[in-house]
Every structure is written in C-alpha cells, then in structure tokens.
XYZ file of C-alpha atoms in Angstrom:
318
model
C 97.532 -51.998 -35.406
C 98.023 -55.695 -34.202
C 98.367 -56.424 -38.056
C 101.467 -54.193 -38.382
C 102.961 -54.837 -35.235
C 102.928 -58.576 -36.681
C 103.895 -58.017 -39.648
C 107.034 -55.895 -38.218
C 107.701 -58.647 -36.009
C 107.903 -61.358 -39.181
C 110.008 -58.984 -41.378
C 112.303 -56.405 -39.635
C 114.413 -59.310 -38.014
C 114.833 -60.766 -41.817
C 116.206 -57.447 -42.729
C 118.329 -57.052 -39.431
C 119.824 -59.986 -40.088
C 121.302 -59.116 -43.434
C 122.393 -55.507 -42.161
C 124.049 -57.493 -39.610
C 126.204 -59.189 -42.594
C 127.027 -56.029 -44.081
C 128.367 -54.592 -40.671
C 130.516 -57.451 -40.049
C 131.577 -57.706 -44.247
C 132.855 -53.806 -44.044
C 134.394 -54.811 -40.572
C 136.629 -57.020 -41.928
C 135.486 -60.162 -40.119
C 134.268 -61.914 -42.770
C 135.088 -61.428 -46.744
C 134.526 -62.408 -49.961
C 136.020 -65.751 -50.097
C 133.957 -66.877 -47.183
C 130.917 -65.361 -48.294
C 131.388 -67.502 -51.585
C 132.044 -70.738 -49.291
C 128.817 -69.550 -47.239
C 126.764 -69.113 -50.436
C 127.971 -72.829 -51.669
C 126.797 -74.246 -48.317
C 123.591 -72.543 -48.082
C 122.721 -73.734 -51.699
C 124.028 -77.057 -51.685
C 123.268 -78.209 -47.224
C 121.436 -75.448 -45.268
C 118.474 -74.416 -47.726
C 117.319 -77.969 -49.326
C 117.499 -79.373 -45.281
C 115.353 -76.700 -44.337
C 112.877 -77.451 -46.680
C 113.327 -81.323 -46.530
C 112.375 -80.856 -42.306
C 109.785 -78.472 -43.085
C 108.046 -80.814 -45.716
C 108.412 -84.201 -44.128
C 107.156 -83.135 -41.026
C 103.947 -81.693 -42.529
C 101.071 -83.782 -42.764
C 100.323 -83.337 -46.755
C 98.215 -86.420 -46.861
C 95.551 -85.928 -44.082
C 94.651 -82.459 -45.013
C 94.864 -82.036 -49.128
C 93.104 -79.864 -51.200
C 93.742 -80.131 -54.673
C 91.973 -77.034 -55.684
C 94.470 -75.151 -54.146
C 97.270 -76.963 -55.033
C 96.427 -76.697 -58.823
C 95.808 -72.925 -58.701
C 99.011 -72.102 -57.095
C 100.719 -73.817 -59.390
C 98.570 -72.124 -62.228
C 99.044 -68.853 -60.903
C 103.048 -70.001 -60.260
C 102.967 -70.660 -64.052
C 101.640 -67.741 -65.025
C 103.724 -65.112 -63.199
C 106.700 -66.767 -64.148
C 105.534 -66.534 -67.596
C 104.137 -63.355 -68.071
C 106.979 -61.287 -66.266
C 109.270 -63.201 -68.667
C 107.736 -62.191 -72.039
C 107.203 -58.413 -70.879
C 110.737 -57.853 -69.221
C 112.481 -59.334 -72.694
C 110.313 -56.837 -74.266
C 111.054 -54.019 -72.407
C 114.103 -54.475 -70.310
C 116.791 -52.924 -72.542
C 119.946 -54.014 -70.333
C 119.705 -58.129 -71.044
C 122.332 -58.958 -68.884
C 119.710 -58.165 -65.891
C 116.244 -60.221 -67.292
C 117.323 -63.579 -65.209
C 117.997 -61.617 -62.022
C 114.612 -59.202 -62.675
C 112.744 -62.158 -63.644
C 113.250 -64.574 -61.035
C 113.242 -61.381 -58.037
C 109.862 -60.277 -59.604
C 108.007 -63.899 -59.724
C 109.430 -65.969 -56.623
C 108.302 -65.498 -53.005
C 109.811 -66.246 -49.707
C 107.286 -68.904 -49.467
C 108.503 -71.249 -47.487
C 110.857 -68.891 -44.823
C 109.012 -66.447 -44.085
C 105.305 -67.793 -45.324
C 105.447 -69.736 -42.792
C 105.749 -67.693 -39.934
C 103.701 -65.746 -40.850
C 100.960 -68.981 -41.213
C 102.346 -69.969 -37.698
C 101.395 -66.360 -36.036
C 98.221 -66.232 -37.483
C 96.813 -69.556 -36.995
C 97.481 -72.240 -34.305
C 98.360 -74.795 -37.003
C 99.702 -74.765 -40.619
C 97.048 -75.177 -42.361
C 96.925 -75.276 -45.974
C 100.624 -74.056 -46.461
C 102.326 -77.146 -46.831
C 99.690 -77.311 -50.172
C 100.702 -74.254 -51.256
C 104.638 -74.921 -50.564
C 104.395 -78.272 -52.217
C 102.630 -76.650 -55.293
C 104.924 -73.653 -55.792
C 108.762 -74.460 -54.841
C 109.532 -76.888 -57.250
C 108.262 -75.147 -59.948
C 109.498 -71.669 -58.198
C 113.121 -73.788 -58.596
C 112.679 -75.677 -62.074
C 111.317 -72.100 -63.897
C 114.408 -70.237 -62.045
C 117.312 -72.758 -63.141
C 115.796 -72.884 -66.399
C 115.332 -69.069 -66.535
C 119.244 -68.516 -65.010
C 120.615 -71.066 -67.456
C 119.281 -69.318 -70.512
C 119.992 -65.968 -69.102
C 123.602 -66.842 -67.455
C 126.653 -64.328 -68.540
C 128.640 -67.012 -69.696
C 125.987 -68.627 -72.008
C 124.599 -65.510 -73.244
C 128.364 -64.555 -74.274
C 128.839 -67.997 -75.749
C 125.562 -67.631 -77.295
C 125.193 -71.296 -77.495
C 122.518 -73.633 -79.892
C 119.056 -73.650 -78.430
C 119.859 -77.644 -78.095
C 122.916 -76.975 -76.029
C 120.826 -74.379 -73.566
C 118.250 -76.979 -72.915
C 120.058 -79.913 -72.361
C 122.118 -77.687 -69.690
C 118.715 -76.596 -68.332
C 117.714 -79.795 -68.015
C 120.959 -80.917 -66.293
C 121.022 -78.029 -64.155
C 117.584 -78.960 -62.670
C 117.886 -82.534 -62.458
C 121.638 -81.123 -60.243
C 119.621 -78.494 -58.112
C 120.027 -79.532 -54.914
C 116.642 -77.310 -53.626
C 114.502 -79.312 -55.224
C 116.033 -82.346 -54.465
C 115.339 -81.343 -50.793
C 111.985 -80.188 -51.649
C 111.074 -84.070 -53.777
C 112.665 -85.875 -50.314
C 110.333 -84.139 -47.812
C 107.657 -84.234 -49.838
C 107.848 -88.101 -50.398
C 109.039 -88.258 -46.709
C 105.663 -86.503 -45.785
C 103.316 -89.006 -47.975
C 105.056 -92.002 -46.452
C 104.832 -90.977 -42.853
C 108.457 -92.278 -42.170
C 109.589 -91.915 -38.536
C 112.977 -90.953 -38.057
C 115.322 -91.902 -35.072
C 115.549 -88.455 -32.700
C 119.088 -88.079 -33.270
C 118.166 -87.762 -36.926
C 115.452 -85.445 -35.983
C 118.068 -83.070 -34.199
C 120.726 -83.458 -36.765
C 118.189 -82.446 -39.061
C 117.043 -79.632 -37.144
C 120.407 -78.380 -36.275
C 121.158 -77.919 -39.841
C 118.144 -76.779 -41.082
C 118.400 -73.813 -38.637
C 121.727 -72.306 -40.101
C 119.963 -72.220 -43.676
C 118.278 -68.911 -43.645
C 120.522 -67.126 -41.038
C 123.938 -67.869 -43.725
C 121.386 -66.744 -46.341
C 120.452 -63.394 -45.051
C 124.151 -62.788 -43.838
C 125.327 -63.445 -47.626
C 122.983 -61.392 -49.017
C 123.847 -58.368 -46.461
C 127.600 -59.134 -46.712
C 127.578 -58.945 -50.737
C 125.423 -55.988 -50.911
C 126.987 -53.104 -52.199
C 125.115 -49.948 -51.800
C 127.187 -47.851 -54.730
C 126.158 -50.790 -57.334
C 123.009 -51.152 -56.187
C 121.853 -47.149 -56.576
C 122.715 -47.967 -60.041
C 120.068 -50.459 -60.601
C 117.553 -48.378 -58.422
C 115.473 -48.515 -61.590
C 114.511 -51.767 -61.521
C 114.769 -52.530 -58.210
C 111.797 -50.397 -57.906
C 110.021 -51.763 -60.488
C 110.243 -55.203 -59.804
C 109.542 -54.698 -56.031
C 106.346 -53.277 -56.989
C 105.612 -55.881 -59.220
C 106.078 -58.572 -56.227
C 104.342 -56.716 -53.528
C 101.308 -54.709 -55.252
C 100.589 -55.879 -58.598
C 100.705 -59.531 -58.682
C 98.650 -59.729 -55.490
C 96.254 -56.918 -56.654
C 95.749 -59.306 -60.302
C 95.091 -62.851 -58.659
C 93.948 -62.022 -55.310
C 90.719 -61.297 -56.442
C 90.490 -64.320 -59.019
C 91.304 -66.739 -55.586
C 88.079 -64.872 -53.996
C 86.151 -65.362 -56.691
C 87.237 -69.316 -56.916
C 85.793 -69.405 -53.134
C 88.879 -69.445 -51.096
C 89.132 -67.960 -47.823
C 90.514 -67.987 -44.426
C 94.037 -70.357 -44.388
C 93.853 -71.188 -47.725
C 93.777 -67.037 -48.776
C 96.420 -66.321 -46.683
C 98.507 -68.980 -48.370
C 97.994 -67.401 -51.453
C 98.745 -64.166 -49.847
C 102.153 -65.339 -49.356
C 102.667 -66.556 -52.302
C 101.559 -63.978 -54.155
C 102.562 -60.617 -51.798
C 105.473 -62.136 -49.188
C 109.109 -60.741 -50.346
C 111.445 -61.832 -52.775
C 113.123 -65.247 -51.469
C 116.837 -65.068 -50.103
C 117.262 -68.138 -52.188
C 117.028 -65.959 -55.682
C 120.395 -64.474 -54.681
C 122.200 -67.685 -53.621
C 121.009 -69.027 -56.957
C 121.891 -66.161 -59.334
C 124.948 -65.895 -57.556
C 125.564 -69.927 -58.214
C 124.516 -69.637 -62.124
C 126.790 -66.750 -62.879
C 123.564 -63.972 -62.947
C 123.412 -60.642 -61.677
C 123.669 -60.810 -57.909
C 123.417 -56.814 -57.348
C 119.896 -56.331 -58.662
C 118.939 -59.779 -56.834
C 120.157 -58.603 -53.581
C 118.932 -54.796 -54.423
C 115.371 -56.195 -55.022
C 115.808 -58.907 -51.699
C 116.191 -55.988 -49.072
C 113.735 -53.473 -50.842
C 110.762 -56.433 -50.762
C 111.624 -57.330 -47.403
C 111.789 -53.597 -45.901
C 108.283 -52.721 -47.866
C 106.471 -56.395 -47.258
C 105.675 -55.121 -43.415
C 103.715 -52.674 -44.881
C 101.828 -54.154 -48.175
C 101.460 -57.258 -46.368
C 100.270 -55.452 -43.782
C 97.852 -53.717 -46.316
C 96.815 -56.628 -48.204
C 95.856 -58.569 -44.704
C 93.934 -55.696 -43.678
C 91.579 -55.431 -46.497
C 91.173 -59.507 -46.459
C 90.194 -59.238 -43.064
C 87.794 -56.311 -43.530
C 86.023 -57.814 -46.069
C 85.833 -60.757 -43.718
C 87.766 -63.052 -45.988
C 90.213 -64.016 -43.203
C-alpha cells in the first residue's frame, strides 16, 4: 500500500499539472501562439538548465560504476533500435513512426526518475549513472529519428546524404544535450559556482517541467487524440510492461540490485518524457500521438510502477 500511495504521490501531480493547461487553454487564458512561445522556451532555456543543475550538482566522479553505465546505454541502444525496425514494419500510417518511436523508447528519466530515487532512498544513488548514460543518447537517437521522420523531409523526400548531414546538424544544435554535456563536465570538474549563480540557476531550472506539462495539457486535443487511440495503446504498453518485463530480468541476472535496479526501473518502466512532445513539436512530427501517449504513460505508470516495485521488493531485490 505504501508503494502505491508513493507512486500516486510521484505521478498524479505530473498529470494534474497538464490537465491544469488544458483548463486554462479551453478558458481562453492562454492560446496557441503562447503555447508555441512556451514550447520554444522550454526546449531551448527551461529543460537543458534543468538538466545542466541536476548534473553538475551530482557527484558522478566519487561514486561511478561503469557496469551500469554501459548497460544502460546498451539497453538505451537497443530499445531505440528494435522499436524502430518493428514499427517501420508494421506501422502502416508513416507519418506517425517518429512520434511512436521516440514515445515508445524514451523515459522521463531525469524528471520524474528522480523523485522517485529521492523518495525511496536518502541519497541519489546510482541515478546520476544512469542519467548520464541514457539522455544523450535518449536525445541524439530522437533528433536523428525526428529528422528522418519529419513531415517536411519525408514530403521532400530528400538524398540519404542530405538527411544525415541535417541529422547531424540538428544534434550538434540540440540545445538538451548541450545542457546535458555542460553538467556533466561541470560535475567531473567539481566547479563551484558563486550563490547568485546557484539561484539563477535554480530559478530557471524550476519553470522547465511545469511550462512542459502545461504545453502538453494545453495542446492536447481529446477529438484528435481518440483517433490515434490505437497506438497510443500500443506504445504505452510497450513503455510500461514490455520493455521492463524483457531487460529487467537480464539486469538481475547481471547482479544488480537495490539503487542501481531501481535506476533501471526508471529507465526502463517510468513514463514517456514531456520532452518527446516539445521535441516532435520543434522538428515538425506528430505532436497528437506524442502528447496522447505522454498522459496515458503518466496516468498508468502509478500503477505498473507500482507493480514492477512490488515484485522487486518481494523478491528482495530492492
């Protein structure tokens, strides 16, 4: 009981929140244009500053475990792979793979993994590993991924040469994982910054999710979205059950347990990351299913994750 109670507690306000943007959207307070504005600010200022404080602050060097590191961003690899190959194979509307994809394969790992690492343990842990390992590549495979599968390039239908070099641009542009490459190098050097810098910083940081989850509630459109109910469904199962269910058991039989597990847990079984919409929003992808898939994962995570936490700690895993 504790377990759901927690695990309401870390997802029902994320959900709130973006109800709480499609209340004041259909009120009239806010509308599309600033949405758009909000969506540009979260990409390009709130989101890589959150993860630039989060990262610098953490103390990667003292307590490093490549083992972990490498099979996160293995398993990272893999996903992102897989899901790719089998939804071109399958997935007969094209114009949706880039949403589906990146929805099905990228977690909310560094939101809302880390509270729940912070309500579960009395320090961090191993999830600064685990967020070092995964969100650049969770970034680089997504802008790659968006570029190819982009309306405008897909209608262009542009030379394989022309899509990479793009890809490549639009990575080396991404303003995420420039935030993401700062902390980290931030963290290794141990660099001290002045307090007012520390509360600028923190200021910032703290409008990144809350804009997020209000863009994602104020775009939502519940006639579009019953339309793609299809794969909504699908790919929410995907990111909650099955990729949890396939390398959960390969991280227990590689010996981890305890902090580093539930690192993986989040990784693997936390809900799709507000970030996927701000991005296919950005790179001209489909923005319905992304938001569709965002507030299905994050209404169902209280009670897989719930699930999955359950049967870790019964086995006496965590």
């Amino acid at each position: 009981m504790d377990s759901f109670v927690f695990s309401i507690n870390a997802t029902i306000p994320v959900f709130l929140i973006m109800i709480v943007g499609w209340l004041i959207r259909r009120s009239g307070i806010i509308d599309d244009n600033f949405t758009d504005k909000a969506n540009d600010y979260v990409f390009k200022i709130g989101l890589p500053v959150l993860l630039f404080k989060d990262l610098s602050r953490a103390d990667l060097g003292g307590n490093f475990s490549f083992d972990l590191l490498f099979y996160c961003m293995g398993v990272t690899t893999v996903m992102f792979v897989l899901i790719w190959i089998f939804t071109e194979i399958f997935m007969k509307n094209k114009d949706e793979i880039g949403a589906f994809v990146q929805a099905s394969f990228r977690s909310s790992a560094a939101v809302l993994g880390m509270a729940f690492i912070d309500n579960m343990f009395s320090d961090p842990g191993m999830a600064p590993i685990m967020i070092v390992g995964v969100v650049p590549l969770f970034n680089t495979y997504s802008v790659i991924l968006l570029t190819f599968k982009g309306k405008n390039m897909m209608s262009e239908k542009k030379s394989m040469k022309d899509t990479l070099k793009k890809a490549f641009v639009n990575v080396a542009k991404n303003p995420i994982i420039w935030g993401v490459i700062i902390g980290i190098v931030s963290s290794f050097l141990e660099i001290d910054f002045p307090k007012i810098i520390d509360k600028t910083v923190d200021g910032i940081a703290q409008t990144g999710t809350p804009f997020a989850l209000i863009c994602v509630g104020a775009s939502f459109n519940g006639g579009k979205a019953i339309k793609k109910i299809k794969p909504t469904v699908v790919a929410s199962i995907i990111k909650l059950v099955v990729l949890p269910a396939v390398f959960l058991p390969i991280a227990i039989a590689m010996g981890f347990r305890h902090q580093e597990l539930v690192s993986i847990l989040i990784l693997l079984g936390s809900p799709t990351t507000v970030t996927c919409f701000i991005m296919a929003k950005s790179m001209d992808n489909d923005e319905v299913l992304t938001s569709s898939i965002i507030v299905l994962t994050t209404l169902l995570s209280s009670v897989t994750l719930t699930a999955w936490i359950f049967l870790l700690h019964y086995q006496g895993l965590i």
